[in-house]
Short mmCIF file of C-alpha atoms in Angstrom, two decimals:
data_model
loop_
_atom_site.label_atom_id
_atom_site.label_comp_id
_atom_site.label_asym_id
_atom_site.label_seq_id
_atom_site.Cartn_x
_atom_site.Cartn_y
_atom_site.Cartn_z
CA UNK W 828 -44.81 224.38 28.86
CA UNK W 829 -42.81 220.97 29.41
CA UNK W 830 -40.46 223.24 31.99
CA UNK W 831 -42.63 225.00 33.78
CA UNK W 832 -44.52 221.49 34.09
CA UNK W 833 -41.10 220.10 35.14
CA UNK W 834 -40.72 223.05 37.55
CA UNK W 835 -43.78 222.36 39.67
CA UNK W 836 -42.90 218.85 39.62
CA UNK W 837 -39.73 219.93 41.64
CA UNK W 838 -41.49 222.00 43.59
CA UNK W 839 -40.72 221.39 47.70
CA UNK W 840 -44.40 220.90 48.26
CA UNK W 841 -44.95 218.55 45.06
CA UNK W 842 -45.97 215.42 47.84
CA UNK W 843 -49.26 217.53 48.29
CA UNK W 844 -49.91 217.41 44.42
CA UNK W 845 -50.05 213.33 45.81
CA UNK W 846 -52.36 213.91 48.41
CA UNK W 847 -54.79 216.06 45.97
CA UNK W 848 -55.01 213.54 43.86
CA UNK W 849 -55.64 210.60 46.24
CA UNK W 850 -58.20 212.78 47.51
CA UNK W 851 -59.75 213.07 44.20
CA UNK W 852 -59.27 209.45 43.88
CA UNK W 853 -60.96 207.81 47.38
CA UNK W 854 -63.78 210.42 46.66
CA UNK W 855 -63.97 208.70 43.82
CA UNK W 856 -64.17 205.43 44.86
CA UNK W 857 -66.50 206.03 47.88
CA UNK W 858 -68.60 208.22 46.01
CA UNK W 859 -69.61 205.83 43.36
CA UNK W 860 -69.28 202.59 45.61
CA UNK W 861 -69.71 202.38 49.17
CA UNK W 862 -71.78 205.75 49.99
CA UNK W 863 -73.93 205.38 47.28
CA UNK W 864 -74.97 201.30 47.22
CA UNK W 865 -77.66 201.78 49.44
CA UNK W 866 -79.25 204.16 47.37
CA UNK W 867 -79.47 201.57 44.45
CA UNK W 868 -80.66 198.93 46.99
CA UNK W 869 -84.27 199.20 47.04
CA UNK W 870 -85.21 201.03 44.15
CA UNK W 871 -83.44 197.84 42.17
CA UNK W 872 -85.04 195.22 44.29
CA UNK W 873 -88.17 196.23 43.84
CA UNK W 874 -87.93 197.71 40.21
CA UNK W 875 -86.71 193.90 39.53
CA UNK W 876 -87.89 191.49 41.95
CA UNK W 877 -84.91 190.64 43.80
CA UNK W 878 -84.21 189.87 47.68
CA UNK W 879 -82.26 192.20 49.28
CA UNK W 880 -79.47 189.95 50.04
CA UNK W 881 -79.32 189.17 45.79
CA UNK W 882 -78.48 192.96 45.20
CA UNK W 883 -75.57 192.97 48.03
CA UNK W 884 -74.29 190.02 46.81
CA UNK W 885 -73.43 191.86 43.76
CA UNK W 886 -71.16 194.20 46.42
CA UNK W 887 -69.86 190.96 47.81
CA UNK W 888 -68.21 190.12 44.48
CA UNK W 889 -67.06 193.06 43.87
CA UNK W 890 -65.20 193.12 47.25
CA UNK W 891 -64.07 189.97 46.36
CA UNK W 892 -62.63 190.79 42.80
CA UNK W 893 -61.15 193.38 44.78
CA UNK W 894 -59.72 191.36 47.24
CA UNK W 895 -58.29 188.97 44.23
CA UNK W 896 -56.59 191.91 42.17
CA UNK W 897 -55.25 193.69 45.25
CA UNK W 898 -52.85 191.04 45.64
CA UNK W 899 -51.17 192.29 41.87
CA UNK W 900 -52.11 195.90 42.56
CA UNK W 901 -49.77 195.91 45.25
CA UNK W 902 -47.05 194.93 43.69
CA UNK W 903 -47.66 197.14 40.83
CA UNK W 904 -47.74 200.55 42.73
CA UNK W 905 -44.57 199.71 44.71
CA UNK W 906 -43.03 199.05 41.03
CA UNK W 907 -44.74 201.46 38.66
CA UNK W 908 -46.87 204.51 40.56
CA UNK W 909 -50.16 204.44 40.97
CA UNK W 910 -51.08 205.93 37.67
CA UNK W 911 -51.37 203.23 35.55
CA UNK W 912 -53.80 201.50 37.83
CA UNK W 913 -56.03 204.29 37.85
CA UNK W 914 -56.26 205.10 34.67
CA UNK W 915 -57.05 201.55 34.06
CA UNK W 916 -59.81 201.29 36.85
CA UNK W 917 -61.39 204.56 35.47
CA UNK W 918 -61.98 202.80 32.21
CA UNK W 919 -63.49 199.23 33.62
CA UNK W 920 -65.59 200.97 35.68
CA UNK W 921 -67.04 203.29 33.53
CA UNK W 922 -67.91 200.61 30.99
CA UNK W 923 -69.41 198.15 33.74
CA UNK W 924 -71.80 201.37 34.88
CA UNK W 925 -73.00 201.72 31.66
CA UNK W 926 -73.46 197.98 31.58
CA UNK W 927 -75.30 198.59 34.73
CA UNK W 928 -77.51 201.11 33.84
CA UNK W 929 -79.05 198.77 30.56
CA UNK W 930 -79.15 195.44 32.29
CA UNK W 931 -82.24 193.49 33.73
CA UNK W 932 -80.62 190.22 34.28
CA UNK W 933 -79.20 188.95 38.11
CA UNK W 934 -76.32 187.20 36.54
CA UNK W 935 -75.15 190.05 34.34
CA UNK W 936 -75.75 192.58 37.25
CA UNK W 937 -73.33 190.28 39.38
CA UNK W 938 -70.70 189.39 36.94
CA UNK W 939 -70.57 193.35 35.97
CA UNK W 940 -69.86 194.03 39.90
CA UNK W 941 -67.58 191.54 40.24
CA UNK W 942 -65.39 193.33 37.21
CA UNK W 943 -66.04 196.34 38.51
CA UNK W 944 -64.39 195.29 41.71
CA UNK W 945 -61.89 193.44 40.08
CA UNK W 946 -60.52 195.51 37.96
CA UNK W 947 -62.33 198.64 38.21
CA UNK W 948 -62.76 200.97 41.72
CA UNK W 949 -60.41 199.42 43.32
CA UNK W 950 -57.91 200.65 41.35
CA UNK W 951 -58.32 204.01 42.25
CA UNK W 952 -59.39 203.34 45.85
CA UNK W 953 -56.94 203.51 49.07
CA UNK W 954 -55.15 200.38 48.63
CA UNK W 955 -53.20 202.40 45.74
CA UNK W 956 -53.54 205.99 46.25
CA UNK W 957 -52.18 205.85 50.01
CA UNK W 958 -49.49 203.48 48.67
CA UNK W 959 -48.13 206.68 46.91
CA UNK W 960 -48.87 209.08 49.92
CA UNK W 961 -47.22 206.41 52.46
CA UNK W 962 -44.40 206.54 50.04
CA UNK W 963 -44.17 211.01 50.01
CA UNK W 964 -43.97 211.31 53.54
CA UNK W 965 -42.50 210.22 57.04
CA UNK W 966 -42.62 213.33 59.27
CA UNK W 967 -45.92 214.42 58.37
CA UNK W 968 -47.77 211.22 56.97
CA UNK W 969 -50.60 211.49 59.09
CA UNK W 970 -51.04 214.69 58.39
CA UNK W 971 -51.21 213.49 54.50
CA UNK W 972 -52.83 210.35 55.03
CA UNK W 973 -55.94 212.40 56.91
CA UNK W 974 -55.92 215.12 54.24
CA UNK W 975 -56.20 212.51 51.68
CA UNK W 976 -58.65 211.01 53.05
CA UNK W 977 -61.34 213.79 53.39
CA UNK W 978 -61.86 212.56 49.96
CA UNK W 979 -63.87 210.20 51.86
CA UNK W 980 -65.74 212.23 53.97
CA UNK W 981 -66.80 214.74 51.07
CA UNK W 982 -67.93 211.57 49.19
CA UNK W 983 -69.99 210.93 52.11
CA UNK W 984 -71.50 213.90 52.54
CA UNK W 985 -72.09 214.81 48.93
CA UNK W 986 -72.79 211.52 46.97
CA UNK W 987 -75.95 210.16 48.72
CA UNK W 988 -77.91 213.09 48.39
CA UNK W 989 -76.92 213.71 44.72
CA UNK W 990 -77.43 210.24 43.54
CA UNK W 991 -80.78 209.70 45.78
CA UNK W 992 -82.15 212.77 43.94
CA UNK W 993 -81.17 211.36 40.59
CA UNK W 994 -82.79 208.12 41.07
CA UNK W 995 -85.54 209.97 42.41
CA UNK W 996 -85.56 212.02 39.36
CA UNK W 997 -84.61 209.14 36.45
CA UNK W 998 -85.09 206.31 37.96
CA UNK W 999 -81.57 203.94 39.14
CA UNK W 1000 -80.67 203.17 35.58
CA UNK W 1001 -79.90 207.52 35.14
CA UNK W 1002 -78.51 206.87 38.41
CA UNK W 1003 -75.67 204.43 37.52
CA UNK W 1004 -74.88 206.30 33.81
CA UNK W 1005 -74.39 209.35 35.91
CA UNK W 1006 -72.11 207.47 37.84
CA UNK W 1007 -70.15 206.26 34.81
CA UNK W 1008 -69.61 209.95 33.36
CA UNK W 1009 -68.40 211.21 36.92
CA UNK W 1010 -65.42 207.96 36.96
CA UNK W 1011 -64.09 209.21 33.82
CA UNK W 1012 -63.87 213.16 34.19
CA UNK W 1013 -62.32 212.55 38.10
CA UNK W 1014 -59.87 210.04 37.83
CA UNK W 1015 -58.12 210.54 34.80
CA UNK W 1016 -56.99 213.92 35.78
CA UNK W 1017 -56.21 212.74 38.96
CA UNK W 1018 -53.87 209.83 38.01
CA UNK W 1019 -51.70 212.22 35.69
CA UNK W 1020 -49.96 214.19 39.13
CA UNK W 1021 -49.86 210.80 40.73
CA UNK W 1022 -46.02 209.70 40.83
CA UNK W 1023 -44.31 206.72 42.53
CA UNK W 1024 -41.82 207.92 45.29
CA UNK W 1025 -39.77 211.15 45.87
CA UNK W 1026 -36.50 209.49 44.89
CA UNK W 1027 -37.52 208.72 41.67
CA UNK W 1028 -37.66 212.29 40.74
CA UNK W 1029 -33.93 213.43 43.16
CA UNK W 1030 -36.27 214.24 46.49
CA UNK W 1031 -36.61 213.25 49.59
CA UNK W 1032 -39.88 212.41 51.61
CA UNK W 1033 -41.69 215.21 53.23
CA UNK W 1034 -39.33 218.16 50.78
CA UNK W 1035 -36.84 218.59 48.15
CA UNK W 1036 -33.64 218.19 47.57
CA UNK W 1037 -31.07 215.58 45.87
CA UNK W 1038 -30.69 212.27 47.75
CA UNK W 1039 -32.16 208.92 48.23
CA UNK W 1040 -34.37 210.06 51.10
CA UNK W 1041 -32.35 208.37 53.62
CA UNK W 1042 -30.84 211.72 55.62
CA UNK W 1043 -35.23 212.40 56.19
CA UNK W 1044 -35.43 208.56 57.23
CA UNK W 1045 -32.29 209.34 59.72
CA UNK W 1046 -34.33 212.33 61.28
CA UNK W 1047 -35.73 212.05 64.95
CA UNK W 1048 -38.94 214.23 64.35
CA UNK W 1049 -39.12 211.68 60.81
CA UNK W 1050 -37.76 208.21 62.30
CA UNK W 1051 -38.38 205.59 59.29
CA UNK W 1052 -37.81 201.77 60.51
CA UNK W 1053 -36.02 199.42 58.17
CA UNK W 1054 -38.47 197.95 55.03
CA UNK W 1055 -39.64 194.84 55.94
CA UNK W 1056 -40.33 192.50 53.01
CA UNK W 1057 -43.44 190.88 52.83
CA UNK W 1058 -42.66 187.54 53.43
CA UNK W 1059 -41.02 189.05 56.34
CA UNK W 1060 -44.11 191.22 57.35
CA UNK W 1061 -45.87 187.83 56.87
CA UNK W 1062 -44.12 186.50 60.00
CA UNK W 1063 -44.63 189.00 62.40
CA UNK W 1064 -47.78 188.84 64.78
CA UNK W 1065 -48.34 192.32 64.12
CA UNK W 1066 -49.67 191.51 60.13
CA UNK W 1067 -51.97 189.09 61.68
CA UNK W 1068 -53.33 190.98 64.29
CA UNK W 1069 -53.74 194.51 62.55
CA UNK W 1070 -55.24 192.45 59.71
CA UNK W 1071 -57.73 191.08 61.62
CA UNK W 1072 -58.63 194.43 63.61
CA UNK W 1073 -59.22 196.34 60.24
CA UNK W 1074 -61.44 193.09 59.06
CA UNK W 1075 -63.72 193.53 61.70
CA UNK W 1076 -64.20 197.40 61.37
CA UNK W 1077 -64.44 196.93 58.32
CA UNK W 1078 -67.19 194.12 58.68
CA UNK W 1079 -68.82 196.41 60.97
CA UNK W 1080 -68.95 199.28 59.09
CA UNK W 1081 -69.57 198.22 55.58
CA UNK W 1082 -72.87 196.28 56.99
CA UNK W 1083 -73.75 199.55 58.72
CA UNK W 1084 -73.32 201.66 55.46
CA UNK W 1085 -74.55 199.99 53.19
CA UNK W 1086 -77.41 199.09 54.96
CA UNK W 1087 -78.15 202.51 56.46
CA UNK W 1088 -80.73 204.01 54.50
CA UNK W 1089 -82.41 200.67 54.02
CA UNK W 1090 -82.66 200.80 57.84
CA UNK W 1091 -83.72 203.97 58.43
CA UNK W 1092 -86.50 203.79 56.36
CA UNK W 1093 -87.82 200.59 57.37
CA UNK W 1094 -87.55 202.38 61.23
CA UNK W 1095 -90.13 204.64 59.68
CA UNK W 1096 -88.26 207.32 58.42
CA UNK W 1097 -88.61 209.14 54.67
CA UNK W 1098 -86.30 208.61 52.10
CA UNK W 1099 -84.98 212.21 51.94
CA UNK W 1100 -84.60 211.84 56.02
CA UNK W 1101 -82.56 208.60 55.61
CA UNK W 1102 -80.31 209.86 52.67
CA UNK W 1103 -79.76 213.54 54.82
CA UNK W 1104 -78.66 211.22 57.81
CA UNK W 1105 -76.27 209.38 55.30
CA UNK W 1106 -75.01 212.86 54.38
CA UNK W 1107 -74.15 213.42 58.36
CA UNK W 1108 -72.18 210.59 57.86
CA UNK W 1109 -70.41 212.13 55.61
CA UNK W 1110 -70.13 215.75 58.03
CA UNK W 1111 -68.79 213.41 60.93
CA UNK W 1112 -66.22 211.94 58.88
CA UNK W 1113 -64.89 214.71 57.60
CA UNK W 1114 -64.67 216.71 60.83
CA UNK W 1115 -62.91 213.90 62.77
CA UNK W 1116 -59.88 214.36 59.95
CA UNK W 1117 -58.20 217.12 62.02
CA UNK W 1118 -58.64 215.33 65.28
CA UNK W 1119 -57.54 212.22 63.68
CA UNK W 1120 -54.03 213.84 61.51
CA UNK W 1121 -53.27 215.78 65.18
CA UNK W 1122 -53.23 213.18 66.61
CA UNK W 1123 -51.72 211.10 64.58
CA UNK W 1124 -48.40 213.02 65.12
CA UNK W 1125 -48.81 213.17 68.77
CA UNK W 1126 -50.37 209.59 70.18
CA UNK W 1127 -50.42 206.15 69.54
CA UNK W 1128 -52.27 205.23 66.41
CA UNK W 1129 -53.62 201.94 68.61
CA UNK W 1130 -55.18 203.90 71.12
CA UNK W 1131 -56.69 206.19 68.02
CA UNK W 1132 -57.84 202.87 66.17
CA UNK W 1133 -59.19 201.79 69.06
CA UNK W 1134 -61.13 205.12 70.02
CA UNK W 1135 -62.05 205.78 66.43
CA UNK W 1136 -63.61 202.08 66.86
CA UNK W 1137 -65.63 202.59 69.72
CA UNK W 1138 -67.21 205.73 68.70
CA UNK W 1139 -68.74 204.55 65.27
CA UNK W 1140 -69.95 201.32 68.02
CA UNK W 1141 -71.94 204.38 69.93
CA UNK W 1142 -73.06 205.97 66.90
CA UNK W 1143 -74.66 202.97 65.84
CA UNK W 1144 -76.03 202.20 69.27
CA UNK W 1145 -77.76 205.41 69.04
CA UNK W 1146 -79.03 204.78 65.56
CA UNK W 1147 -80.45 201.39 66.75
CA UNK W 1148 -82.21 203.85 69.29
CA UNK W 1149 -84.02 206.59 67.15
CA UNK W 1150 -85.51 203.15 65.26
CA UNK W 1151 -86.68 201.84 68.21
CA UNK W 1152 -88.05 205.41 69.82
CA UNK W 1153 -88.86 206.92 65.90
CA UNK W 1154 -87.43 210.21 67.03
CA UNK W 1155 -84.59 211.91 64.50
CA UNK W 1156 -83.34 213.77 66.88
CA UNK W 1157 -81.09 211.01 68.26
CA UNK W 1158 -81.02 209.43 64.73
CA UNK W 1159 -78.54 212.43 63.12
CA UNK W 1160 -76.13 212.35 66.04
CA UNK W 1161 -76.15 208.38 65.73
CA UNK W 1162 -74.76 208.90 61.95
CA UNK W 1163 -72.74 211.50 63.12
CA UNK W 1164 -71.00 209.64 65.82
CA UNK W 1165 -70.67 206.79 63.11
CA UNK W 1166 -69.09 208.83 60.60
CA UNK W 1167 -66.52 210.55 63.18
CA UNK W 1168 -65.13 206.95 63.99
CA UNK W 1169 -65.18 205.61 60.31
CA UNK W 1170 -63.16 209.16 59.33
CA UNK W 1171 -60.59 207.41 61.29
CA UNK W 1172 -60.22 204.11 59.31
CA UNK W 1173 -58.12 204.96 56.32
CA UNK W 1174 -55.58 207.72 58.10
CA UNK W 1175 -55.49 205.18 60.77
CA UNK W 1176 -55.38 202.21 59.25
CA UNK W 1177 -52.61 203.28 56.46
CA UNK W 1178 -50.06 205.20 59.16
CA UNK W 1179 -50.44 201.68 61.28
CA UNK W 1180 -48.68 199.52 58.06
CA UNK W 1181 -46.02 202.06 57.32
CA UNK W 1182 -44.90 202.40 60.63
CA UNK W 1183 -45.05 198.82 61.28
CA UNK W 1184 -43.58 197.94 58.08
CA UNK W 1185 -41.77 200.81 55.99
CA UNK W 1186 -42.71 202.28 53.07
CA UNK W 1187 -40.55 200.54 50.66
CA UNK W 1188 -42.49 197.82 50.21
CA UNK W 1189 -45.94 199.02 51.58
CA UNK W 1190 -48.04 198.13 48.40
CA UNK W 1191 -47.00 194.76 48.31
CA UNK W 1192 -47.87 194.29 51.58
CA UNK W 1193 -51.01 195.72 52.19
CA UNK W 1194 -51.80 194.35 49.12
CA UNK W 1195 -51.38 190.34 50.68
CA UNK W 1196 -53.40 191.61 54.05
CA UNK W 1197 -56.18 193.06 51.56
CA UNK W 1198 -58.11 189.65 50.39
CA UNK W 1199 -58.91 188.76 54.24
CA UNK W 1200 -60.12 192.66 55.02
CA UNK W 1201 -61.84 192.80 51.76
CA UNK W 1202 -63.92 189.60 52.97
CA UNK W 1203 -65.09 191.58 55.71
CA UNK W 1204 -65.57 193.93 53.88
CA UNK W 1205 -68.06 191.99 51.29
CA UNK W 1206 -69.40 189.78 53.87
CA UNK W 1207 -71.14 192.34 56.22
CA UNK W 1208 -73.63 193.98 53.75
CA UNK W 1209 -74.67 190.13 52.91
CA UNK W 1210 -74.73 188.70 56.73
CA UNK W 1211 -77.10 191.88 57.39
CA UNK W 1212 -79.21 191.90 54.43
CA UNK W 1213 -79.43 187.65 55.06
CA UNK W 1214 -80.63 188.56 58.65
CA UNK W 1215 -82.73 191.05 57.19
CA UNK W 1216 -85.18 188.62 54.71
CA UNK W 1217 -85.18 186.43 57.48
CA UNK W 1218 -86.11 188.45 60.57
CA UNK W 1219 -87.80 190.81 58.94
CA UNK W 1220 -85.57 193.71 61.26
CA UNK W 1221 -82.89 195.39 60.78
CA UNK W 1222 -81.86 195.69 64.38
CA UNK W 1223 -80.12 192.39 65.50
CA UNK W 1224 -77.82 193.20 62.74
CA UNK W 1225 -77.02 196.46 64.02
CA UNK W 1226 -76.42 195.19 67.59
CA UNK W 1227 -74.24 192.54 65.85
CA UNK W 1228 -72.30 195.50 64.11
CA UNK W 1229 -71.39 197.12 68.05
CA UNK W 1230 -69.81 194.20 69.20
CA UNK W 1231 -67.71 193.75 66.13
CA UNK W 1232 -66.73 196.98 66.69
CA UNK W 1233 -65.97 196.64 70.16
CA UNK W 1234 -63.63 193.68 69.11
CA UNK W 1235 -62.04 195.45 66.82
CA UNK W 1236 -60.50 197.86 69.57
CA UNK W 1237 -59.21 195.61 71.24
CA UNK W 1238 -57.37 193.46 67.98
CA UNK W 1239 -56.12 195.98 66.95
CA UNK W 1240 -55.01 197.42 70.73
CA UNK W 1241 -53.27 194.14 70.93
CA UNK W 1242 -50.81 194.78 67.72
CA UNK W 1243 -47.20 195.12 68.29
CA UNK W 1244 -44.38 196.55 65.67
CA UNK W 1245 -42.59 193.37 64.03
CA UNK W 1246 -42.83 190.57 66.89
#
C-alpha cells in the first residue's frame, strides 16, 4: 500500500492532487463562513434580541483573529506545508460551532468567532491552501489557482440554500452543528494530499522529474522572477498598492455578501428568493473561473483585477435596482454579475503576489499584507449593518460598496512589479 501511495505521489500530475485539495479546502472555508453568515443573521437577531451590527461584529473578530494569526500562518506554510494548519483549523472550528450552536450569551458568541477566526477557518482558507498551489506551479498557475478556486464558487452556489433550509427546518442552532460535522469530514481528508513544494519530494513545478525546479523557473513559457524576501517585498510600492486594491474589494464585497440576503428581503423579497439569488452568486462565480484561468495565461492580471472589479460594481448597481423597482428579474442578473467579478478575486489576487514576488517566500508574505485586507474584510459587514440600524435602508450602503469597487480598479491598475 505504502508504494503504490508513494507511486501516485510521484506521479507527473501530483500538483493537481494540490489543487483538489485546496478546492476542498476554500469550499470549506466559504461554505461555512462567508456564504453562509447571512443566513444566521436574522434568524439570531431576532431569536436573541440583538442589533444587526452585534451579530456582524462577531464576523469582524473573526476577520480580525484571522488577520492576527495570518501573520504566523504564513510563515508556517512556507516552512512546513499546509497540512498541519489545516488539520489544526478543522479541529478549532468544529469545537467553536458546537459552542455556537448551545450558546445564548453576546460575549460567548463573539469570543467563539473570534477563535474561530483565529485559529480556526482561516487555517484552511486561501491564505494557506494557494500558498501550496503558488508553490506547484509557474507555467500554468492560473490555470491552478482558478481551478482551485471553484471551491469557492460551488460553496456559493451550494451552501446558502442548504444551510437556509436547515435553519428553516431546525432552527440556527441545527444550523451551526451541521456546520461543525461538515469541517471535520472535509478538511481532514483534504489536508493529508496537501504537501509543501515539488522539490521537497525531487520535482519540479508544473511536472516531474529530479531537480530543484530551477531548469522550469529558467523556461520562457514558465519565467519565475527572483524570491523576494519579505522585508524586501515590504519596500516595494507594489506590496502597498496591491494591498490596498484587494482591501477595498474585499471591503466591498464582504459588505455586499454578507449583507445580501438581509437586503433582499428587506427590498421585499422572500427568504427562499433571497437565498436562490445568493445561490446565483455562487453560478456567476463559478462560470467566470474559465474566463478568469484563460486569461490569466494570456493578459495582464491588472487589467483582469480591474475588470473583475468593475463587474461585481455593476452587479451590485443592478441589485440596488430590483430593490428599488421590486422586480427579480433584474435582481438574479445583479447577483450574477456580482458573483462573475468576485470569481475573480482569489485566482487574481494570488497569481498578482507570485508574480510580483516569487513563490519562495509567498506565505510569508501574503501573510504580512493579510492583517490590513482582513480589516476590510471585517469592517464592511459592520460599516453596512451600522448604516443599516441607523438609516433604516440598506441602499446607501450598497451605493457605498460601487464606488469602493470602482477604486479598487484603479489601486490595483496602478501596481507595478518590485518598484
Amino acid at each position: 500500500m505504502s508504494s503504490f501511495l508513494l507511486a501516485i505521489l510521484r506521479r507527473p500530475f501530483y500538483g493537481w492532487w494540490i489543487v483538489a485539495g485546496a478546492l476542498v479546502g476554500q469550499f470549506t472555508w466559504m461554505g461555512v463562513g462567508p456564504a453562509v453568515v447571512g443566513v444566521f443573521l436574522l434568524p439570531v437577531v431576532n431569536d436573541l434580541g440583538w442589533q444587526v451590527w452585534q451579530f456582524t461584529l462577531g464576523t469582524t473578530l473573526a476577520a480580525a483573529g484571522g488577520a492576527l494569526s495570518g501573520i504566523l500562518a504564513g510563515e508556517v506554510v512556507d516552512r512546513y506545508g499546509p497540512r498541519p494548519l489545516m488539520l489544526l483549523g478543522a479541529a478549532v472550528t468544529t469545537v467553536c460551532f458546537v459552542g455556537l450552536s448551545l450558546q445564548s450569551n453576546l460575549w460567548i458568541f463573539l469570543a467563539l468567532y473570534a477563535i474561530t477566526g483565529f485559529a480556526g477557518w482561516t487555517l484552511f482558507g486561501p491564505l494557506v491552501v494557494n500558498a501550496a498551489v503558488s508553490k506547484w506551479f509557474i507555467t500554468q498557475r492560473g490555470w491552478a489557482l482558478s481551478i482551485g478556486s471553484i471551491g469557492v464558487s460551488l460553496a456559493g452556489m451550494i451552501s446558502p440554500v442548504t444551510v437556509t433550509f436547515i435553519v428553516d427546518t431546525w432552527n440556527w442552532r441545527g444550523g451551526y452543528a451541521a456546520l461543525a460535522a461538515f469541517v471535520t469530514l472535509a478538511i481532514a481528508p483534504a489536508a493529508f494530499v496537501m504537501r509543501r513544494m515539488p522539490e521537497d519530494y525531487g520535482m519540479r513545478p508544473d511536472g516531474d522529474g529530479a531537480g530543484t525546479g530551477t531548469q522550469a523557473a529558467e523556461t520562457p513559457s514558465g519565467f519565475e522572477p527572483h524570491s523576494l524576501t519579505r522585508s524586501q517585498a515590504l519596500r516595494t510600492s507594489g506590496f502597498w498598492l496591491l494591498t490596498l486594491g484587494f482591501t477595498l474589494n474585499y471591503t466591498a464585497m464582504s459588505a455586499i455578501l454578507v449583507h445580501a440576503i438581509p437586503f433582499a428581503t428587506e427590498a421585499g423579497f422572500s427568504r427562499a428568493i433571497a437565498s436562490a439569488a445568493l445561490a446565483v452568486n455562487g453560478v456567476g462565480n463559478l462560470a467566470s473561473k474559465g474566463f478568469w484561468g484563460y486569461g490569466l495565461q494570456r493578459f495582464d492580471a491588472r487589467l483582469l483585477a480591474a475588470t473583475a472589479y468593475t463587474i461585481s460594481a455593476t452587479g451590485v448597481a443592478l441589485m440596488v435596482l430590483s430593490g428599488v423597482t421590486g422586480q427579480g428579474a433584474i435582481l438574479f442578473p445583479g447577483f450574477f454579475l456580482y458573483g462573475f467579478g468576485f470569481g475573480g478575486t482569489i485566482p487574481l489576487s494570488e497569481f498578482l503576489w507570485a508574480r510580483y514576488f516569487g513563490r519562495e517566500h509567498i506565505g510569508a508574505i501574503r501573510g504580512i499584507g493579510n492583517p490590513i485586507a482582513v480589516a476590510g474584510t471585517g469592517l464592511g459587514p459592520v460599516l453596512a449593518g451600522a448604516w443599516f440600524d441607523l438609516s433604516g435602508a440598506y441602499y446607501p450602503a450598497f451605493i457605498a460598496a460601487i464606488v469602493v469597487y470602482i477604486s479598487a480598479a484603479a489601486t490595483v491598475g496602478a501596481s507595478r512589479s518590485r518598484r
